[in-house]
mmCIF file with all atom_site columns, C-alpha atoms in Angstrom:
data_model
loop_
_atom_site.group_PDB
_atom_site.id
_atom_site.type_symbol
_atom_site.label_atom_id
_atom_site.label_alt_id
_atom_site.label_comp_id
_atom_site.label_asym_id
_atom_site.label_entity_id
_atom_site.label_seq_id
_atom_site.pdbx_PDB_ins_code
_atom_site.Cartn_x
_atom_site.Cartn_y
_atom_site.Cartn_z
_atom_site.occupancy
_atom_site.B_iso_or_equiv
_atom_site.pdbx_formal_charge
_atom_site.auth_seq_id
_atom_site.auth_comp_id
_atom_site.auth_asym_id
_atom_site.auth_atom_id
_atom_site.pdbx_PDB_model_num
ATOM 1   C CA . UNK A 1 1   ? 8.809   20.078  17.416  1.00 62.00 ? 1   UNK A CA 1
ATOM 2   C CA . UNK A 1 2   ? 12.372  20.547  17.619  1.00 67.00 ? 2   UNK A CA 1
ATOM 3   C CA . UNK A 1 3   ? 14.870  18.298  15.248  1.00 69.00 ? 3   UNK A CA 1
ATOM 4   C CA . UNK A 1 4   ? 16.269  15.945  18.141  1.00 70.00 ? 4   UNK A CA 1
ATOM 5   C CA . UNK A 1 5   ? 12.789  15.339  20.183  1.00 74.00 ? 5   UNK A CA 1
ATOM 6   C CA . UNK A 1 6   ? 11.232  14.681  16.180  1.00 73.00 ? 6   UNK A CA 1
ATOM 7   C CA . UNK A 1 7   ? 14.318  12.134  15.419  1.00 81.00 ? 7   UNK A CA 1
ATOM 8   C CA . UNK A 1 8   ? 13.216  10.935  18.985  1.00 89.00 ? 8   UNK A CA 1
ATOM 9   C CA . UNK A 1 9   ? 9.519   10.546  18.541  1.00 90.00 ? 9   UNK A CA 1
ATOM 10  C CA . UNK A 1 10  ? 10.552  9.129   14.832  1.00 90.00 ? 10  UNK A CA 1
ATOM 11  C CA . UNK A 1 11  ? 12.478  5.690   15.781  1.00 94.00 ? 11  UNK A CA 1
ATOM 12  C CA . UNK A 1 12  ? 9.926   5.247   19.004  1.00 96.00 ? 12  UNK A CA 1
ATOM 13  C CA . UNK A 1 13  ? 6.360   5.075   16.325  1.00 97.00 ? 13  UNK A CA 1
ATOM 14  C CA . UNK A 1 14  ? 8.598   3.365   13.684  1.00 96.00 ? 14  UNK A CA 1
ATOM 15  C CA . UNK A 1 15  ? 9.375   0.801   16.507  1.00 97.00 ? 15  UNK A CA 1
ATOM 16  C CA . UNK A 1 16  ? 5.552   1.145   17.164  1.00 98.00 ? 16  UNK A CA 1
ATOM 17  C CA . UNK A 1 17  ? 4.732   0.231   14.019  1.00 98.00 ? 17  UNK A CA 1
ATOM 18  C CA . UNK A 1 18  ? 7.654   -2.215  13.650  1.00 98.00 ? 18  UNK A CA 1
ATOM 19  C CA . UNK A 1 19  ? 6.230   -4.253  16.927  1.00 98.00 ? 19  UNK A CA 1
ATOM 20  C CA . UNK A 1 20  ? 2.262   -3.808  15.031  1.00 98.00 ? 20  UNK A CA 1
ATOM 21  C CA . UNK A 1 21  ? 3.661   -5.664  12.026  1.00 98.00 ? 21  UNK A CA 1
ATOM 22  C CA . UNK A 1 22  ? 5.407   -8.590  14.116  1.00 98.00 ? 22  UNK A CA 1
ATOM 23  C CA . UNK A 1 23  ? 1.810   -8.591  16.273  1.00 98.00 ? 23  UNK A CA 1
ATOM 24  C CA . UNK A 1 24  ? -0.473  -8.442  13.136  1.00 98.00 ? 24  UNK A CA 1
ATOM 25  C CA . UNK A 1 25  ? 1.817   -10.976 10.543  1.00 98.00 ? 25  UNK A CA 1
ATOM 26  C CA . UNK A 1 26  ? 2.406   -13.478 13.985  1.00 98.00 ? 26  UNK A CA 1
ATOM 27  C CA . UNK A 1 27  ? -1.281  -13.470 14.346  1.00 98.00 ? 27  UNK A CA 1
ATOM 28  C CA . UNK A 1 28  ? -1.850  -14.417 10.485  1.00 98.00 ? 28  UNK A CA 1
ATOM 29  C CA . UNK A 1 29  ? 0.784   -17.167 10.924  1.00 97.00 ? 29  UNK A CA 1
ATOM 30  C CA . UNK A 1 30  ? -0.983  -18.592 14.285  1.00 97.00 ? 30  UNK A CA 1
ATOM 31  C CA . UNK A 1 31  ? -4.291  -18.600 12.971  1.00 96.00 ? 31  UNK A CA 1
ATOM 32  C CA . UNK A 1 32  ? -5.550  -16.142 15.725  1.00 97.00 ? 32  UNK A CA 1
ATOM 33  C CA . UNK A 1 33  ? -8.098  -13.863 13.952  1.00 96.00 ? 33  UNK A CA 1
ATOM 34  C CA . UNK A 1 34  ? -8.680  -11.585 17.141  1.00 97.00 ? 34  UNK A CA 1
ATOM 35  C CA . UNK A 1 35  ? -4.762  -10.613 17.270  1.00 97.00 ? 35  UNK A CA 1
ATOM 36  C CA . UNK A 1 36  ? -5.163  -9.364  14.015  1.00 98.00 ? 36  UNK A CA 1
ATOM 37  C CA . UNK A 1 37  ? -7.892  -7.166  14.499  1.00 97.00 ? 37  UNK A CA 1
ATOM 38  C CA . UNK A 1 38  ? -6.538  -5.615  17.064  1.00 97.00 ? 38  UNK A CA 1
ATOM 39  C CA . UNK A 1 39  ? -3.263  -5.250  15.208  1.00 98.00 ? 39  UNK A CA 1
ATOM 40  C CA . UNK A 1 40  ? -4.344  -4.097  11.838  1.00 98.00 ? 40  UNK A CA 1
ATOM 41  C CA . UNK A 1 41  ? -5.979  -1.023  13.159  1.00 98.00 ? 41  UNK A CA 1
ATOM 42  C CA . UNK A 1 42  ? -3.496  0.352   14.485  1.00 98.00 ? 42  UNK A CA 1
ATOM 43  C CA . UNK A 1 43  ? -0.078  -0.105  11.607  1.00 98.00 ? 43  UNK A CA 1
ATOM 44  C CA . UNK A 1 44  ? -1.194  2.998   8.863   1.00 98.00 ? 44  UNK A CA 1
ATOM 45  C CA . UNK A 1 45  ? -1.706  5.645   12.293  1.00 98.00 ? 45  UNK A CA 1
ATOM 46  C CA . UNK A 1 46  ? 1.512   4.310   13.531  1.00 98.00 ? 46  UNK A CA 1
ATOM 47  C CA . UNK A 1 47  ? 3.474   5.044   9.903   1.00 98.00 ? 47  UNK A CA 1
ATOM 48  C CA . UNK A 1 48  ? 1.458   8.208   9.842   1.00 98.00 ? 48  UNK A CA 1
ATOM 49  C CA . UNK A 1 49  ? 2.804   9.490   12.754  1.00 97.00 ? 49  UNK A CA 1
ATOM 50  C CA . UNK A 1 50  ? 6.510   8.265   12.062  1.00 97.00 ? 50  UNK A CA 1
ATOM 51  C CA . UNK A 1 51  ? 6.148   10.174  8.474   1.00 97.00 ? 51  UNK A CA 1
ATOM 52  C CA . UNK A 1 52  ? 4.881   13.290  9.962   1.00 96.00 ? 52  UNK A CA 1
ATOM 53  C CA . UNK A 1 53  ? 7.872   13.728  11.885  1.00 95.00 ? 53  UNK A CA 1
ATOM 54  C CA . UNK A 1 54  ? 9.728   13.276  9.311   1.00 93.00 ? 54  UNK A CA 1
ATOM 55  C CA . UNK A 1 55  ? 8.385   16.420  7.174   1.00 92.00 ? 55  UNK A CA 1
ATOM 56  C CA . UNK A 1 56  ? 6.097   14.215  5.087   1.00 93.00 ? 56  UNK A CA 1
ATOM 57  C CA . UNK A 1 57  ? 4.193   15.960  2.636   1.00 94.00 ? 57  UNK A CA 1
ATOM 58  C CA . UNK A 1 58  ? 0.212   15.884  2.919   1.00 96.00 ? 58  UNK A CA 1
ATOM 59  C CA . UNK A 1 59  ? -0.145  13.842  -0.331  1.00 97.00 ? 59  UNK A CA 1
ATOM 60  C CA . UNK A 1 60  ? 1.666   11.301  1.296   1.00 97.00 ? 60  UNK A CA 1
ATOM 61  C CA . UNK A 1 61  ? -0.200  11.694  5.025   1.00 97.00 ? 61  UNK A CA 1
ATOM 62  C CA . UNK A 1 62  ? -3.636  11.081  2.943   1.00 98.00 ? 62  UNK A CA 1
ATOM 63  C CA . UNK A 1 63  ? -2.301  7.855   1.220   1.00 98.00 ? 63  UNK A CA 1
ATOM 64  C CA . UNK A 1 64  ? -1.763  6.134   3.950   1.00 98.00 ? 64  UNK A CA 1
ATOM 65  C CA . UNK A 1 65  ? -4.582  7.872   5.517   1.00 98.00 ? 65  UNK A CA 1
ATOM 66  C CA . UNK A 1 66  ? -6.797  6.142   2.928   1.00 98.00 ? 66  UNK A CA 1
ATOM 67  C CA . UNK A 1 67  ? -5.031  2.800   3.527   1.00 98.00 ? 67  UNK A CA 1
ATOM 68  C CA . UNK A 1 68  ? -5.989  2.623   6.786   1.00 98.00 ? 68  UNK A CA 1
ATOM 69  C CA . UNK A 1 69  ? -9.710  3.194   5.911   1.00 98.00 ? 69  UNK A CA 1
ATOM 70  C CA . UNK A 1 70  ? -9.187  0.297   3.643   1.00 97.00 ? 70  UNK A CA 1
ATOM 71  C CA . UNK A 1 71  ? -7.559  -1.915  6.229   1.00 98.00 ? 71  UNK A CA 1
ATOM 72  C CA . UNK A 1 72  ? -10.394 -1.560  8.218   1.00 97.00 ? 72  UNK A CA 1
ATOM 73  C CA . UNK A 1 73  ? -13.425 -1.894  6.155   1.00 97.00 ? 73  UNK A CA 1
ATOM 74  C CA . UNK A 1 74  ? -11.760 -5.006  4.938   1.00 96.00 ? 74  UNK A CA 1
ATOM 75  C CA . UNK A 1 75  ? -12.081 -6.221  8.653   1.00 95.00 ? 75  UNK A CA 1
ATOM 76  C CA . UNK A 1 76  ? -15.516 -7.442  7.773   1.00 92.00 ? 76  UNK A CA 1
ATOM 77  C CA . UNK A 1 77  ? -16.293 -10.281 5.414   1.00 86.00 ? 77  UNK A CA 1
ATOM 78  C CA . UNK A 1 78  ? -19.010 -8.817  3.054   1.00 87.00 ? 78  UNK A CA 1
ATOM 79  C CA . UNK A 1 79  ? -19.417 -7.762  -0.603  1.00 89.00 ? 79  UNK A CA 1
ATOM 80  C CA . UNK A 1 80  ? -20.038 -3.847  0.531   1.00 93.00 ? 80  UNK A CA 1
ATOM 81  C CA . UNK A 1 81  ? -17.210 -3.771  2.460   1.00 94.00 ? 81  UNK A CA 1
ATOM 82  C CA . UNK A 1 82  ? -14.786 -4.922  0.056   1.00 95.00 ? 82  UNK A CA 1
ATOM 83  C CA . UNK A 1 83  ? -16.037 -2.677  -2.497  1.00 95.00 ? 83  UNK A CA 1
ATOM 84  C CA . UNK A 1 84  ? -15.720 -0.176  0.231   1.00 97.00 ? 84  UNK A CA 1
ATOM 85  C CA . UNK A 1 85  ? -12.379 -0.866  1.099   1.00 97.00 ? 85  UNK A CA 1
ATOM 86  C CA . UNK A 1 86  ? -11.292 -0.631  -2.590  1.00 97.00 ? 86  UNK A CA 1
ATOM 87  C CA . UNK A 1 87  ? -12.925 2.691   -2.912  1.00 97.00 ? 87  UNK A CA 1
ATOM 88  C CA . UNK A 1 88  ? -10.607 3.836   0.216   1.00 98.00 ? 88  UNK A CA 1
ATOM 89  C CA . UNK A 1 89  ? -7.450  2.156   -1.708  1.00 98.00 ? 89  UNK A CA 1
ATOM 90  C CA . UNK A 1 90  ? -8.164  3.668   -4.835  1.00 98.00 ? 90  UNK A CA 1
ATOM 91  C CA . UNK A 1 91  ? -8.547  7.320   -3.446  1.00 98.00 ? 91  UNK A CA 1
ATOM 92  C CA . UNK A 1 92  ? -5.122  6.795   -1.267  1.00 98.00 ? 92  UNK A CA 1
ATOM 93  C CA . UNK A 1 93  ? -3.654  6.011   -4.922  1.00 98.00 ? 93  UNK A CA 1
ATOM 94  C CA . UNK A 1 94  ? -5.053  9.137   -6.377  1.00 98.00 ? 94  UNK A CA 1
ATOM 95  C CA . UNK A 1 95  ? -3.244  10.791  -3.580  1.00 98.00 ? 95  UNK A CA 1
ATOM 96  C CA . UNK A 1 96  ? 0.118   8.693   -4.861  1.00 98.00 ? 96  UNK A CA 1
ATOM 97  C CA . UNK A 1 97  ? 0.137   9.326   -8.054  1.00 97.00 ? 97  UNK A CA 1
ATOM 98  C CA . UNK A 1 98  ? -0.334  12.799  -7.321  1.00 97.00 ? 98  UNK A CA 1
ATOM 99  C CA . UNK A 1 99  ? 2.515   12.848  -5.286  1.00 96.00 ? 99  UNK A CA 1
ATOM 100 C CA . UNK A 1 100 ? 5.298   10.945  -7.524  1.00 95.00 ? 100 UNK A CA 1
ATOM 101 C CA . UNK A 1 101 ? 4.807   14.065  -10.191 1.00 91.00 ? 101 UNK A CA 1
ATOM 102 C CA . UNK A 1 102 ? 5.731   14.146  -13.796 1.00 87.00 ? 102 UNK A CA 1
ATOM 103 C CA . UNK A 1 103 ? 8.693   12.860  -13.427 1.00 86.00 ? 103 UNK A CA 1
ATOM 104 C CA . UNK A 1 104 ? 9.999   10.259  -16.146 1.00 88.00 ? 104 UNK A CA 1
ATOM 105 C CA . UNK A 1 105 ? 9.442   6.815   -15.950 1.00 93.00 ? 105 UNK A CA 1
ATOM 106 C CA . UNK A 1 106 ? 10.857  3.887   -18.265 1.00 94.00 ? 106 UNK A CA 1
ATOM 107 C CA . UNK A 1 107 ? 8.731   3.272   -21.184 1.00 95.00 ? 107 UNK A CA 1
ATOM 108 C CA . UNK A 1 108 ? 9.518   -0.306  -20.957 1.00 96.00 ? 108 UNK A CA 1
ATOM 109 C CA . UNK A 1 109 ? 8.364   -0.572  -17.325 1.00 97.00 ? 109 UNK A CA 1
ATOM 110 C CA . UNK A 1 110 ? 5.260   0.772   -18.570 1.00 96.00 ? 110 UNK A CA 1
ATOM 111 C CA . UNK A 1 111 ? 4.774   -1.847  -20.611 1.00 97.00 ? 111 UNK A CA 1
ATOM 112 C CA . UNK A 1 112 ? 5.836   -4.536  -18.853 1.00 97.00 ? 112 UNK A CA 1
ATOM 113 C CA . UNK A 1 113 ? 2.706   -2.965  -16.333 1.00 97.00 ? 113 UNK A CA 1
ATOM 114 C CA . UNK A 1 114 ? 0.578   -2.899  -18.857 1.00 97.00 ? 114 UNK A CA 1
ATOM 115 C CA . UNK A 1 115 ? 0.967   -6.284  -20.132 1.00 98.00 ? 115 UNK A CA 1
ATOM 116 C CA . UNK A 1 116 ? 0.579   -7.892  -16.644 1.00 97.00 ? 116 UNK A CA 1
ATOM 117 C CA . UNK A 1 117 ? -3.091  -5.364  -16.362 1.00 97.00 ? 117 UNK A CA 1
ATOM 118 C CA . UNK A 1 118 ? -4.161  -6.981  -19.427 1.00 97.00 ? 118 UNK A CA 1
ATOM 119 C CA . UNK A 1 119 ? -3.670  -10.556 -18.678 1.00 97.00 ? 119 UNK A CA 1
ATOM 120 C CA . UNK A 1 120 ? -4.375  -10.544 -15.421 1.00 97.00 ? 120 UNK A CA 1
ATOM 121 C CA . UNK A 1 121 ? -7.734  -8.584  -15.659 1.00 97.00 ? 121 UNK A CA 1
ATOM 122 C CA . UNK A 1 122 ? -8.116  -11.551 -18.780 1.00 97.00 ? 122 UNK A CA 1
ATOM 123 C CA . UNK A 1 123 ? -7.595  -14.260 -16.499 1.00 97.00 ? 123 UNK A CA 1
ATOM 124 C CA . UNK A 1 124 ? -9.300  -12.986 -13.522 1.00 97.00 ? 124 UNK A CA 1
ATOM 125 C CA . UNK A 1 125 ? -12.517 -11.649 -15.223 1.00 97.00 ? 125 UNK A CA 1
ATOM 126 C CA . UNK A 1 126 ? -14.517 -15.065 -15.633 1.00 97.00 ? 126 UNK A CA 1
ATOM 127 C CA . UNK A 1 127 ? -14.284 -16.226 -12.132 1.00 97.00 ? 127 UNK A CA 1
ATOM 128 C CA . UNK A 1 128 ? -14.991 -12.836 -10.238 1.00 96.00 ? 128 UNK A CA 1
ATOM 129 C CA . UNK A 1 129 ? -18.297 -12.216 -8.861  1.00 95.00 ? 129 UNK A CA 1
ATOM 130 C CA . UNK A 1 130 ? -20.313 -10.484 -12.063 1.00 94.00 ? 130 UNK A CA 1
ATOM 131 C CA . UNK A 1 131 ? -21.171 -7.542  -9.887  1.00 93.00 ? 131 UNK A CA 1
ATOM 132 C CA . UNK A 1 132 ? -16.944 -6.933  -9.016  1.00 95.00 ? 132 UNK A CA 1
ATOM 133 C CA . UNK A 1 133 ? -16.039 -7.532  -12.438 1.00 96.00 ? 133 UNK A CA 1
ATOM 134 C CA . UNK A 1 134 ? -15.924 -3.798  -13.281 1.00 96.00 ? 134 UNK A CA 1
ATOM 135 C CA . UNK A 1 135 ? -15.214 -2.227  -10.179 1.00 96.00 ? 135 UNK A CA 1
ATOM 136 C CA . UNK A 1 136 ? -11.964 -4.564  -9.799  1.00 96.00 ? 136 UNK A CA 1
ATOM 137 C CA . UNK A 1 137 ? -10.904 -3.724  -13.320 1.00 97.00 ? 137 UNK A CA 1
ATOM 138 C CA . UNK A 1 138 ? -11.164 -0.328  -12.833 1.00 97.00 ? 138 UNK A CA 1
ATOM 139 C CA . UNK A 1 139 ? -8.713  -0.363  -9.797  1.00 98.00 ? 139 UNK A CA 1
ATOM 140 C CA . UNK A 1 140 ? -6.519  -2.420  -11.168 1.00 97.00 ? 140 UNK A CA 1
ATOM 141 C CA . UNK A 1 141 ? -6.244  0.033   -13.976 1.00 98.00 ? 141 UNK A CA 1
ATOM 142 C CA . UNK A 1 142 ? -5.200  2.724   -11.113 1.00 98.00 ? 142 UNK A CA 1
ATOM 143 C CA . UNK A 1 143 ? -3.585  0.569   -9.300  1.00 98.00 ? 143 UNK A CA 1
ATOM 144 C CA . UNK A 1 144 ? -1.025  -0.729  -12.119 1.00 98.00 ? 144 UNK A CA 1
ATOM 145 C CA . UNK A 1 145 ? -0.746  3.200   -13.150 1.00 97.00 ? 145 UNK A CA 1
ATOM 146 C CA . UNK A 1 146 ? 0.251   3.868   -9.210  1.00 98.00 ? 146 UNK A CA 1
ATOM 147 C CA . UNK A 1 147 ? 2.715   1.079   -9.283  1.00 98.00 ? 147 UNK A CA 1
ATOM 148 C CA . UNK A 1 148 ? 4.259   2.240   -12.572 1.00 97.00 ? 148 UNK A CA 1
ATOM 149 C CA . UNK A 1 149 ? 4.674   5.740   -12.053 1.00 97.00 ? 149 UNK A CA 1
ATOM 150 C CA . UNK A 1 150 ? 5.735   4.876   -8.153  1.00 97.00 ? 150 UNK A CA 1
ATOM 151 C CA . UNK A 1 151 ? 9.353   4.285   -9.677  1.00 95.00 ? 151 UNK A CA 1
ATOM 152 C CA . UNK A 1 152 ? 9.553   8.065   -10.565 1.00 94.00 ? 152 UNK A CA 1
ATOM 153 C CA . UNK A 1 153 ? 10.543  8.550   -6.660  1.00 94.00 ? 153 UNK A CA 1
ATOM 154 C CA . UNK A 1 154 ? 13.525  6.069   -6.803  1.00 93.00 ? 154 UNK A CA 1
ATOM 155 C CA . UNK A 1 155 ? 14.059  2.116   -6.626  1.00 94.00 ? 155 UNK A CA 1
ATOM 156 C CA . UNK A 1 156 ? 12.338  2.108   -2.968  1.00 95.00 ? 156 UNK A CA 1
ATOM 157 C CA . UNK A 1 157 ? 9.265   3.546   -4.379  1.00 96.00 ? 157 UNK A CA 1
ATOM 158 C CA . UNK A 1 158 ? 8.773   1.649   -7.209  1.00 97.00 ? 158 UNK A CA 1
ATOM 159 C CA . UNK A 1 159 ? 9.427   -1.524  -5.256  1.00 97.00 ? 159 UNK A CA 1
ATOM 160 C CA . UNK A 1 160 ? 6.684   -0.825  -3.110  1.00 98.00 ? 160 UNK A CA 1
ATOM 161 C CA . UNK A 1 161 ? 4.637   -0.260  -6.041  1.00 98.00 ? 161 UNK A CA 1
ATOM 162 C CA . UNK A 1 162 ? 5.235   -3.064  -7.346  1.00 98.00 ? 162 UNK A CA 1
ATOM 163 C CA . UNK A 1 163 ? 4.567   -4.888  -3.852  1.00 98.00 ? 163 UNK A CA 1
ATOM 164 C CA . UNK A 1 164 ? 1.329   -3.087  -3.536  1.00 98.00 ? 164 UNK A CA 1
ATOM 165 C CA . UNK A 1 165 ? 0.371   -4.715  -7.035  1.00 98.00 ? 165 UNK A CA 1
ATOM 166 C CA . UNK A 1 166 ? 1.417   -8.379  -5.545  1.00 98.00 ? 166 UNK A CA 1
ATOM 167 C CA . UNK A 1 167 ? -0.421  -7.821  -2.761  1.00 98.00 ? 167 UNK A CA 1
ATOM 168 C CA . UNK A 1 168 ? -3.722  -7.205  -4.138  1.00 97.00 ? 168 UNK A CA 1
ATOM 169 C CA . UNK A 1 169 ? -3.414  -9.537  -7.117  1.00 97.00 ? 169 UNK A CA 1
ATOM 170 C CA . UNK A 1 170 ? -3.444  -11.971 -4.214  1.00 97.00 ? 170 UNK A CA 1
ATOM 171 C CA . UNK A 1 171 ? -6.572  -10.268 -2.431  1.00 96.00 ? 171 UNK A CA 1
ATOM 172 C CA . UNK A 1 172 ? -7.857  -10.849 -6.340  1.00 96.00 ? 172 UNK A CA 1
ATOM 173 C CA . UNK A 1 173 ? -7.152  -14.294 -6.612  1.00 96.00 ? 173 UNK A CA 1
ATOM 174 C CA . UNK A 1 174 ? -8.772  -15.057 -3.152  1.00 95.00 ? 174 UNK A CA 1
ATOM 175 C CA . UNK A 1 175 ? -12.221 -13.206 -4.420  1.00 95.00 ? 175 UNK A CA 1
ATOM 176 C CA . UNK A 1 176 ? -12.520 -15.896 -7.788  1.00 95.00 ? 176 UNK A CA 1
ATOM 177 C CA . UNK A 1 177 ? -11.462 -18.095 -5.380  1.00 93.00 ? 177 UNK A CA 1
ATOM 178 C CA . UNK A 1 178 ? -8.440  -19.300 -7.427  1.00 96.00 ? 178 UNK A CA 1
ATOM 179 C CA . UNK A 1 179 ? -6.256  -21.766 -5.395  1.00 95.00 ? 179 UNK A CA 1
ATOM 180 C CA . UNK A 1 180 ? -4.049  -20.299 -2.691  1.00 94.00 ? 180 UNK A CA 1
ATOM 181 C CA . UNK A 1 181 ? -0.653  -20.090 -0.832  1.00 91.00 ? 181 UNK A CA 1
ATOM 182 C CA . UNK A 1 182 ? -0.899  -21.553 2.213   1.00 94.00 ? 182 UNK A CA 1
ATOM 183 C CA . UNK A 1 183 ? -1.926  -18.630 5.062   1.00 95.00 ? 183 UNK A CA 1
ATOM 184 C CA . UNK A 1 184 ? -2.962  -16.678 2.852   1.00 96.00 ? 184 UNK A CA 1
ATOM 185 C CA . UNK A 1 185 ? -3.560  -13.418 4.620   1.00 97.00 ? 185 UNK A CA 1
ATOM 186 C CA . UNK A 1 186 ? -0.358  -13.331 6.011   1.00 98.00 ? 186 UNK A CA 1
ATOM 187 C CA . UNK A 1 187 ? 1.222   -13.174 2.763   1.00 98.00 ? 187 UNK A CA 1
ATOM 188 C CA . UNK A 1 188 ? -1.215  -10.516 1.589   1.00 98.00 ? 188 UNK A CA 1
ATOM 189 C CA . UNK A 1 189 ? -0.712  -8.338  4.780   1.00 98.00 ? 189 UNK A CA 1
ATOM 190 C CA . UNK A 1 190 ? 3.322   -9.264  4.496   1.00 98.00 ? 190 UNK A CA 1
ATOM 191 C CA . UNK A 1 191 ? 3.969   -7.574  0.954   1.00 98.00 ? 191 UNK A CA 1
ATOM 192 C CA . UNK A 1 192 ? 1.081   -4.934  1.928   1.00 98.00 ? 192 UNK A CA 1
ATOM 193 C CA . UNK A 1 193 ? 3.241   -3.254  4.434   1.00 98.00 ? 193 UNK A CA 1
ATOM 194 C CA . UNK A 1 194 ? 6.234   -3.526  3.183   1.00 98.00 ? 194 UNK A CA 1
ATOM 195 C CA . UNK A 1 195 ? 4.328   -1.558  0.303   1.00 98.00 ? 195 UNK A CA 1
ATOM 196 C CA . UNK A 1 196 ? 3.357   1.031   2.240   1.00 98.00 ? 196 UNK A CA 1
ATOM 197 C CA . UNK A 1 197 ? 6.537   1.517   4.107   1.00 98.00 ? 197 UNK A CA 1
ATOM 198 C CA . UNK A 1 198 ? 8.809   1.655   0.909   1.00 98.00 ? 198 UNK A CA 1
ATOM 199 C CA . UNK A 1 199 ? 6.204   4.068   -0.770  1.00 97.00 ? 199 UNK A CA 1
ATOM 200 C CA . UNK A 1 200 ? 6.315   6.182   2.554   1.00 97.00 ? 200 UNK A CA 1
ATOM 201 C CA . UNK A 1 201 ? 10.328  6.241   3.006   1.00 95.00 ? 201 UNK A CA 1
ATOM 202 C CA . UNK A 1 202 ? 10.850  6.388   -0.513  1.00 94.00 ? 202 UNK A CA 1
ATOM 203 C CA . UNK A 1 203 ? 8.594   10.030  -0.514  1.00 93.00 ? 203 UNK A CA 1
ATOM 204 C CA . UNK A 1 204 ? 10.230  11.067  2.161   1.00 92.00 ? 204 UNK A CA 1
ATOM 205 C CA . UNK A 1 205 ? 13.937  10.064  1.245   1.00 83.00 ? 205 UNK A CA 1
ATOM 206 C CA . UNK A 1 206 ? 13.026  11.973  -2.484  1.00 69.00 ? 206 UNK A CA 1
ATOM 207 C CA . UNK A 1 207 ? 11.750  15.133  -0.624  1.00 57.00 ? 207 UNK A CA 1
ATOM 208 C CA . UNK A 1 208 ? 14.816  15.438  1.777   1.00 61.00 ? 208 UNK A CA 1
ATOM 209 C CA . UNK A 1 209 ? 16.909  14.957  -1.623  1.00 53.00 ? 209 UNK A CA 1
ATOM 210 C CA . UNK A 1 210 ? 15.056  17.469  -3.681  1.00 49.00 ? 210 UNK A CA 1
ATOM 211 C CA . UNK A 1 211 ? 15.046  20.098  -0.138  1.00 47.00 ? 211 UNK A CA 1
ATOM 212 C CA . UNK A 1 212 ? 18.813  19.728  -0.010  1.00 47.00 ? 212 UNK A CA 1
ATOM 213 C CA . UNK A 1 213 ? 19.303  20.587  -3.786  1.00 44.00 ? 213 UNK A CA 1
ATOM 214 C CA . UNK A 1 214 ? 16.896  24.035  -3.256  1.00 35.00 ? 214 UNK A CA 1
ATOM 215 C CA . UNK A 1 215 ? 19.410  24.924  -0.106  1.00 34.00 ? 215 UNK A CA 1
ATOM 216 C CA . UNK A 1 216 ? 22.413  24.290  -2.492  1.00 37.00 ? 216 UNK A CA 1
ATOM 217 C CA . UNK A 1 217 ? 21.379  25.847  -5.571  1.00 36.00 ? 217 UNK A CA 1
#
């Protein structure tokens, strides 16, 4: 695809996905559960496509890729689909952390991540579900290390990291059925996507930087 008709196709599936996010979070905030099923579907393949013409890398593609098989499974209200779901998540994080490199990261930021792991795995732990109790500590383990090393790819990046982190420490709190903000799901889904979409640009911003440096050296 040539650069124009790409830039073209660009702003009309990130205004695609921009009108999918209004639809899906509206829906949340109304109450109206079928608006959101038909909405949630279809937000990762609409900031797939936007990425893709944007040179995206395939690490990044199969993230979101993976997100959207989470999104869906967690569509239906049941223990296998959550675990599931969290299965999908995880491997799209595998694919992130991939991505983001070797690149440094602040040692204190590390610990700051670790700390919050710790004590919120601590506090969490005796009001999951004994047969999550493992499986959730084990993502959150990935999960933190995803959010963490997300900052190697800029300030974008590793605030969608951290947003990701928010977002499922809420889905968390909802399973041991700790109290919760009102709407709950629309806060979840709100800091979800904005996740996703500063992880996304933020790839794409740091592989446009790093192309231009090859062309100059």
């Amino acid at each position: 695809m040539r650069p124009a008709a790409a830039g073209r196709a660009g702003r009309v599936l990130l205004a695609g996905f921009a009108a999918a996010t209004a639809a899906d979070l509206a829906s949340l905030l109304a109450g109206w559960h079928l608006g959101h099923v038909l909405a949630k579907p279809l937000l990762m393949p609409l900031l797939v496509a936007y990425v893709i013409t944007r040179g995206a890398p395939r690490l990044l593609v199969a993230a979101l890729l993976f997100g959207w098989g989470g999104d869906l499974a967690l569509l239906f209200d049941a223990e296998p689909a959550f675990l599931v779901g969290m299965g999908s998540f995880a491997a799209g994080h595998v694919c992130y952390l991939a991505l983001f490199g070797r690149a440094r990261t602040s040692p204190a930021l590390g610990g700051a991540y670790a700390l919050a792991l710790v004590g919120t795995v601590a506090l969490l732990w005796p009001d999951l579900p004994a047969g999550l109790r493992v499986p959730v500590a084990g993502y959150s383990l990935l999960l933190t290390a995803m959010a963490y090393r997300s900052s190697a790819l800029g300030r974008a990046a590793g605030a969608g990291g951290a947003l990701f982190l928010l977002s499922d420490t809420l889905i968390a709190t909802g399973v041991a059925e700790w109290p919760q903000l009102p709407r709950p799901d629309f806060w979840i889904m709100a800091t979800y996507l904005a996740a996703q979409y500063l992880l996304a640009t933020g790839a794409i911003t740091r592989g446009q930087a790093y192309g231009r440096e090859v062309i100059q050296d």
